[in-house]
Short mmCIF file of C-alpha atoms and ligand atoms in Angstrom, two decimals:
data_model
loop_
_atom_site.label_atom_id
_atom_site.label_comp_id
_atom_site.label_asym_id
_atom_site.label_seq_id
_atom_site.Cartn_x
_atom_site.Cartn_y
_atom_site.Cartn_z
CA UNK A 366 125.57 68.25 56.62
CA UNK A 367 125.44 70.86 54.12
CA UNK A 368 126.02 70.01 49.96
CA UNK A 369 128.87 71.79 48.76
CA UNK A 370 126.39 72.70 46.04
CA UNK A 371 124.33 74.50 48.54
CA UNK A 372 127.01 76.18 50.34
CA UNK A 373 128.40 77.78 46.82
CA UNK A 374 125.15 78.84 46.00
CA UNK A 375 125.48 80.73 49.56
CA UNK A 376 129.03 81.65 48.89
CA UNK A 377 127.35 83.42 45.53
CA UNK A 378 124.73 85.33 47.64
CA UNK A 379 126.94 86.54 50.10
CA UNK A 380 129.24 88.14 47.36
CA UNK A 381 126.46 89.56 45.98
CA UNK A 382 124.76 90.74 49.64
CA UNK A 383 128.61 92.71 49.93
CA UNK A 384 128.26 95.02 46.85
CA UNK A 385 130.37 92.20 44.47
CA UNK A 386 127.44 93.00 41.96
CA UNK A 387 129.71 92.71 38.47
CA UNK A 388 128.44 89.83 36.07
CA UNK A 389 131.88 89.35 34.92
CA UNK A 390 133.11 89.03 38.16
CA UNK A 391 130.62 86.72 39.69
CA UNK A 392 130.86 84.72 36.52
CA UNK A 393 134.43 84.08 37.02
CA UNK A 394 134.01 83.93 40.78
CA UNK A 395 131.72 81.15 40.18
CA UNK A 396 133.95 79.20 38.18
CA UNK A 397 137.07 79.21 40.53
CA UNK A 398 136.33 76.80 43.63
CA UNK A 399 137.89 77.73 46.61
CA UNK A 400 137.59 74.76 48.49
CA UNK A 401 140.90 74.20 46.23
CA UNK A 402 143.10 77.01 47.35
CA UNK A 403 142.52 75.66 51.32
CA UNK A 404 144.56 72.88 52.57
CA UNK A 405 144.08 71.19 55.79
CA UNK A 406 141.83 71.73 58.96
CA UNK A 407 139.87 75.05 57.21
CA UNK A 408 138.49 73.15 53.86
CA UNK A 409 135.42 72.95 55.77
CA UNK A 410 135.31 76.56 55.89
CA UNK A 411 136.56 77.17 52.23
CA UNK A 412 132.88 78.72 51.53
CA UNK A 413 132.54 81.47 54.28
CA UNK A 414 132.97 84.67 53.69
CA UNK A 415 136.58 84.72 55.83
CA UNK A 416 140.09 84.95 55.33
CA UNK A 417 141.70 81.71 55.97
CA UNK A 418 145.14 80.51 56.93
CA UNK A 419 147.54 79.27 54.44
CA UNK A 420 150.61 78.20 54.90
CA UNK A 421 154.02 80.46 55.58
CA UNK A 422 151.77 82.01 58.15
CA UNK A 423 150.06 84.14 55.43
CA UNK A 424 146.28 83.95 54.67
CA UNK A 425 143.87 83.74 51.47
CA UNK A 426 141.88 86.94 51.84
CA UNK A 427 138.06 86.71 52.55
CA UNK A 428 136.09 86.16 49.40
CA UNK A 429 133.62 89.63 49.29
CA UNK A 430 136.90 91.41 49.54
CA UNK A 431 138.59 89.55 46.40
CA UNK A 432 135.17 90.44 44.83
CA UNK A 433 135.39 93.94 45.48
CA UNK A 434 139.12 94.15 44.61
CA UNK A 435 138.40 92.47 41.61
CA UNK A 436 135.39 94.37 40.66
CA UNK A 437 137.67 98.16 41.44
CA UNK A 438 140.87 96.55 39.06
CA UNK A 439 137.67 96.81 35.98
CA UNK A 440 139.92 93.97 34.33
CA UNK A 441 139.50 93.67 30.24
CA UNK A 442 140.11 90.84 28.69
CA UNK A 443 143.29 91.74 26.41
CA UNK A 444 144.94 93.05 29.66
CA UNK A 445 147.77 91.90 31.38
CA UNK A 446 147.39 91.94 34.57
CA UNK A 447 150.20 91.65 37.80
CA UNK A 448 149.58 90.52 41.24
CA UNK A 449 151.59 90.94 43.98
CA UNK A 450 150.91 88.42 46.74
CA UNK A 451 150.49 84.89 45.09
CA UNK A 452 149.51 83.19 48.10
CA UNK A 453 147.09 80.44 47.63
CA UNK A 454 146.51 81.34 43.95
CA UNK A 455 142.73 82.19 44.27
CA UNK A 456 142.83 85.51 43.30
CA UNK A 457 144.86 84.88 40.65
CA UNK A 458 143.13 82.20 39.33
CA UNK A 459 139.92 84.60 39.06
CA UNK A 460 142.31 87.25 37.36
CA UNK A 461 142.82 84.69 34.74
CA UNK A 462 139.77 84.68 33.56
CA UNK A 463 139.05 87.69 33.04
CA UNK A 464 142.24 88.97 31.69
CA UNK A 465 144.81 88.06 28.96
CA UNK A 466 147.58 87.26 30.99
CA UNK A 467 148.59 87.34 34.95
CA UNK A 468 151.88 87.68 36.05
CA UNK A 469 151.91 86.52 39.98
CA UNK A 470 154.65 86.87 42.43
CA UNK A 471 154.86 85.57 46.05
CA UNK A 472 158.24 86.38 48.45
CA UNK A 473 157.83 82.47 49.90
CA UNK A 474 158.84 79.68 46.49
CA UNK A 475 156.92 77.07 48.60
CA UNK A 476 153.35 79.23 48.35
CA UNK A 477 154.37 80.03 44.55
CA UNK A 478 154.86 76.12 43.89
CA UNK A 479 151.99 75.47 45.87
CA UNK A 480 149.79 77.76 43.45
CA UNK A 481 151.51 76.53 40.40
CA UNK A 482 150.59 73.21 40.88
CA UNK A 483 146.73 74.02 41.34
CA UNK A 484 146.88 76.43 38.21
CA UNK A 485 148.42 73.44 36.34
CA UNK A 486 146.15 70.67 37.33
CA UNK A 487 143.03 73.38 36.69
CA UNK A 488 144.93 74.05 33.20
CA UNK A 489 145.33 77.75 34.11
CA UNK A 490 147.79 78.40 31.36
CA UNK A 491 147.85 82.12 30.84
CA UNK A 492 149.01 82.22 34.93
CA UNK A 493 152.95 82.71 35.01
CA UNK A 494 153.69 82.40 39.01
CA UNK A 495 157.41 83.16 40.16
CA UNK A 496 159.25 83.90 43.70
CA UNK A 497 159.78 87.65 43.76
CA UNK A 498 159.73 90.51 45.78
CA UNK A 499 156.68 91.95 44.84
CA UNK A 500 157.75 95.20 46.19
CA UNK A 501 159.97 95.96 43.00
CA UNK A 502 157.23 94.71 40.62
CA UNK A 503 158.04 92.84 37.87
CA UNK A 504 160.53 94.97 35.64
CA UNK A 505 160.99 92.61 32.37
CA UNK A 506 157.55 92.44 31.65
CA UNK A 507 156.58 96.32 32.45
CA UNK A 508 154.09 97.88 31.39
CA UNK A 509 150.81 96.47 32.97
CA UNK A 510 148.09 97.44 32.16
CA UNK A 511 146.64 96.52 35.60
CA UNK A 512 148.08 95.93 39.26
CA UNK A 513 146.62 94.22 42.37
CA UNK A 514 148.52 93.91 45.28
CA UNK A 515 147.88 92.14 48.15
CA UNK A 516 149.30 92.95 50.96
CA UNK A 517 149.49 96.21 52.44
CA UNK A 518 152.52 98.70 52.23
CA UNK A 519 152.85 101.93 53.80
CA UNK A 520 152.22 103.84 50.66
CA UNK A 521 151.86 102.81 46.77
CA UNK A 522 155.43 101.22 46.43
CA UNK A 523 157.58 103.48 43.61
CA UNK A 524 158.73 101.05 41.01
CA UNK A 525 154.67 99.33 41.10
CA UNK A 526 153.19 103.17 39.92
CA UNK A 527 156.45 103.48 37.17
CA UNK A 528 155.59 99.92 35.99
CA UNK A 529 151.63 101.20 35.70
CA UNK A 530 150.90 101.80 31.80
CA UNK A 531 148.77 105.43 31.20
CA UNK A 532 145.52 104.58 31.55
CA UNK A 533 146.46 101.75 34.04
CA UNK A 534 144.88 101.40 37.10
CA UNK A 535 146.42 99.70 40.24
CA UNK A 536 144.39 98.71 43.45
CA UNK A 537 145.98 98.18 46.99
CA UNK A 538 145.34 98.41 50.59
CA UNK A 539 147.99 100.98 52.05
CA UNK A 540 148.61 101.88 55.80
CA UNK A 541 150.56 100.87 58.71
CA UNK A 542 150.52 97.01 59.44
CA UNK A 543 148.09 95.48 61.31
CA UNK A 544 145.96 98.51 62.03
CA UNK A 545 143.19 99.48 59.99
CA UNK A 546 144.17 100.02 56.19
CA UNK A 547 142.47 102.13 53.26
CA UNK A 548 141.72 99.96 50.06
CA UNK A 549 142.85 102.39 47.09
CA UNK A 550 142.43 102.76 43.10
CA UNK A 551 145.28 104.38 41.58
CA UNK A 552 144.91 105.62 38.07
CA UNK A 553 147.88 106.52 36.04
CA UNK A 554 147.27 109.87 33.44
CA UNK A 555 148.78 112.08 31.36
CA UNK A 556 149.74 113.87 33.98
CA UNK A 557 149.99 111.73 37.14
CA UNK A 558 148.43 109.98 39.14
CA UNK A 559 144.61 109.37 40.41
CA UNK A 560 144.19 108.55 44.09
CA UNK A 561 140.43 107.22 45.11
CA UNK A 562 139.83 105.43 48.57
CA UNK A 563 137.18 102.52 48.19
CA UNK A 564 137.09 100.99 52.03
CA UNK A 565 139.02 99.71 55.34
CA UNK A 566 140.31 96.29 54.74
CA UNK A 567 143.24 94.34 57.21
CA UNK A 568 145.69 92.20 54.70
CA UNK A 569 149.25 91.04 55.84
CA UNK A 570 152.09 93.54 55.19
CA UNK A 571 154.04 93.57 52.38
CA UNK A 572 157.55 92.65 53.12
CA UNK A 573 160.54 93.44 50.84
CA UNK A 574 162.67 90.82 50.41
CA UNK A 575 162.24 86.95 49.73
CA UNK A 576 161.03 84.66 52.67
CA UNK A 577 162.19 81.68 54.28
CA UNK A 578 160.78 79.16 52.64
N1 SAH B 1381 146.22 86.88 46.93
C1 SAH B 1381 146.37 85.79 47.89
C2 SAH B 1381 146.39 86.25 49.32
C3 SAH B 1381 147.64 86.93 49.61
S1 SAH B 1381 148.17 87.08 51.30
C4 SAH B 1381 145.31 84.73 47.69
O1 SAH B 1381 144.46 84.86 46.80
O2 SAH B 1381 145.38 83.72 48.39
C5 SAH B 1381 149.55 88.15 50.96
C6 SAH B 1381 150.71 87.50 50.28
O3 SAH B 1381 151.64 88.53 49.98
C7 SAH B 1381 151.44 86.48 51.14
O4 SAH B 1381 151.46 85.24 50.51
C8 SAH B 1381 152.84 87.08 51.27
O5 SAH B 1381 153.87 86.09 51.24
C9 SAH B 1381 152.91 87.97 50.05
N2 SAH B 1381 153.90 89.04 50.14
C10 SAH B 1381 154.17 89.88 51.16
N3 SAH B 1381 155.16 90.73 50.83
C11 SAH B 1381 155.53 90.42 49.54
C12 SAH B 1381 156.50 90.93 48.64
N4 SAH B 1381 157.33 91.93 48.94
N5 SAH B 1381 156.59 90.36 47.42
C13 SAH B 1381 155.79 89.35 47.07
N6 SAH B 1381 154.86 88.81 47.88
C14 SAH B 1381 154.72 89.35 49.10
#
C-alpha cells in the first residue's frame, strides 16, 4: 500500500499538472492535509483529485479546483477574506493562510461545528466559522476585501457584490443547478463591476435559508 507521503507528493503534482501553478498557493496547499477534512469510508481517497462526500449530503470540492479558485481570489495577506460554503473547512483552512482573516459561513451548524473543531485542534485561529445563510453575506463585518463562494447560484447574489470592497474581487461558479456551471471573477471598480469567466465547474447549489441540521 501506498505512503501517505507518497500519495501527497502525487496530490502536489496533480495540482500542479491542472494549471494550480501559484507558489503561494501550493505552499499553503501543502500545508493543509486533507485526509483531515474526510471522515469515514472516503479517507482512503482524501488524496485524489475528486470531490468527496461530506456529511449533510454536501461534498468537499475536488482539490485542482480549490487550487484554481484559490489561485483566481489572488488572496494578500492583510486581506480579509469571506467564504460562503464552510463545508468540511478545507478551503478555508487554505484561505487562512494566506490571508489575514476568514470569515466562513455554512447553512447546516453541524458542518460549521464540524469545521470548527478541526480549525481548533490545527490552531487555525484567524478562522471565525458561523451558521448563516451565505446568500445574504455577512453584513456586520462588510467590507471584504475578497469573496469565495462555493456553491453555485443562479447569478452573483446582490447583497455578496454590495458587501465587495472597490478593488475587491469575488470568485463563484454561477448557473442553473446541477447542469454545467461557469466559474467567474468579479471585480468591483469605480464604476461597477468586472465580469471574467475562468472554466465549467459542477458545485452544489446554493440554498437560501438555514438547513436541517
Ligand atoms: N468549501 C467546502 C465545500 C463546500 S460544498 C469545502 O472546502 O469543503 C458547498 C457548501 O455550501 C455546503 O456545505 C452547503 O451546505 C453550503 N451552502 C449552500 N447554500 C448555502 C447558503 N445559502 N449559505 C451558506 N452555505 C450554503
Amino acid at each position: 500500500m501506498m505512503e501517505d507521503a507518497e500519495r501527497k507528493m502525487q496530490f502536489l503534482f496533480a495540482l500542479r499538472s491542472r494549471g494550480v501553478t501559484d507558489a503561494r498557493v501550493l505552499t499553503a496547499m501543502e500545508g493543509v492535509d486533507r485526509k483531515a477534512f474526510v471522515t469515514g469510508f472516503f479517507t482512503d481517497r482524501a488524496y485524489e483529485d475528486m470531490p468527496l462526500p461530506i456529511a449533510c449530503g454536501q461534498t468537499i470540492s475536488q482539490p485542482s479546483v480549490v487550487g484554481l479558485m484559490t489561485q483566481a481570489l489572488d488572496v494578500a495577506p492583510r486581506d480579509k477574506v469571506l467564504e460562503i460554503g464552510t463545508g468540511s473547512g478545507y478551503q478555508a483552512a487554505i484561505l487562512s493562510h494566506l490571508a489575514r482573516r476568514v470569515y466562513t459561513v455554512d447553512r447546516h451548524k453541524r458542518l460549521v461545528q464540524a469545521a470548527q473543531a478541526i480549525f481548533d485542534a490545527q490552531g487555525l485561529v484567524n478562522i471565525t466559522a458561523m451558521t448563516a445563510d451565505g446568500s445574504r453575506g455577512l453584513v456586520e463585518q462588510a467590507p471584504f476585501d475578497r469573496i469565495l463562494v462555493t456553491a453555485a447560484a443562479e447569478d452573483p447574489p446582490g447583497p455578496l457584490l454590495a458587501q465587495l470592497r472597490v478593488g475587491g474581487i469575488m470568485v463563484l461558479p454561477v448557473g442553473q443547478s446541477d447542469t454545467v456551471q461557469a466559474l467567474i471573477r468579479v471585480t468591483r471598480t469605480e464604476a461597477g463591476f468586472d465580469y471574467q469567466e475562468l472554466r465549467a465547474v459542477r458545485f452544489v447549489p446554493l440554498v437560501e435559508g438555514l438547513g436541517q441540521d
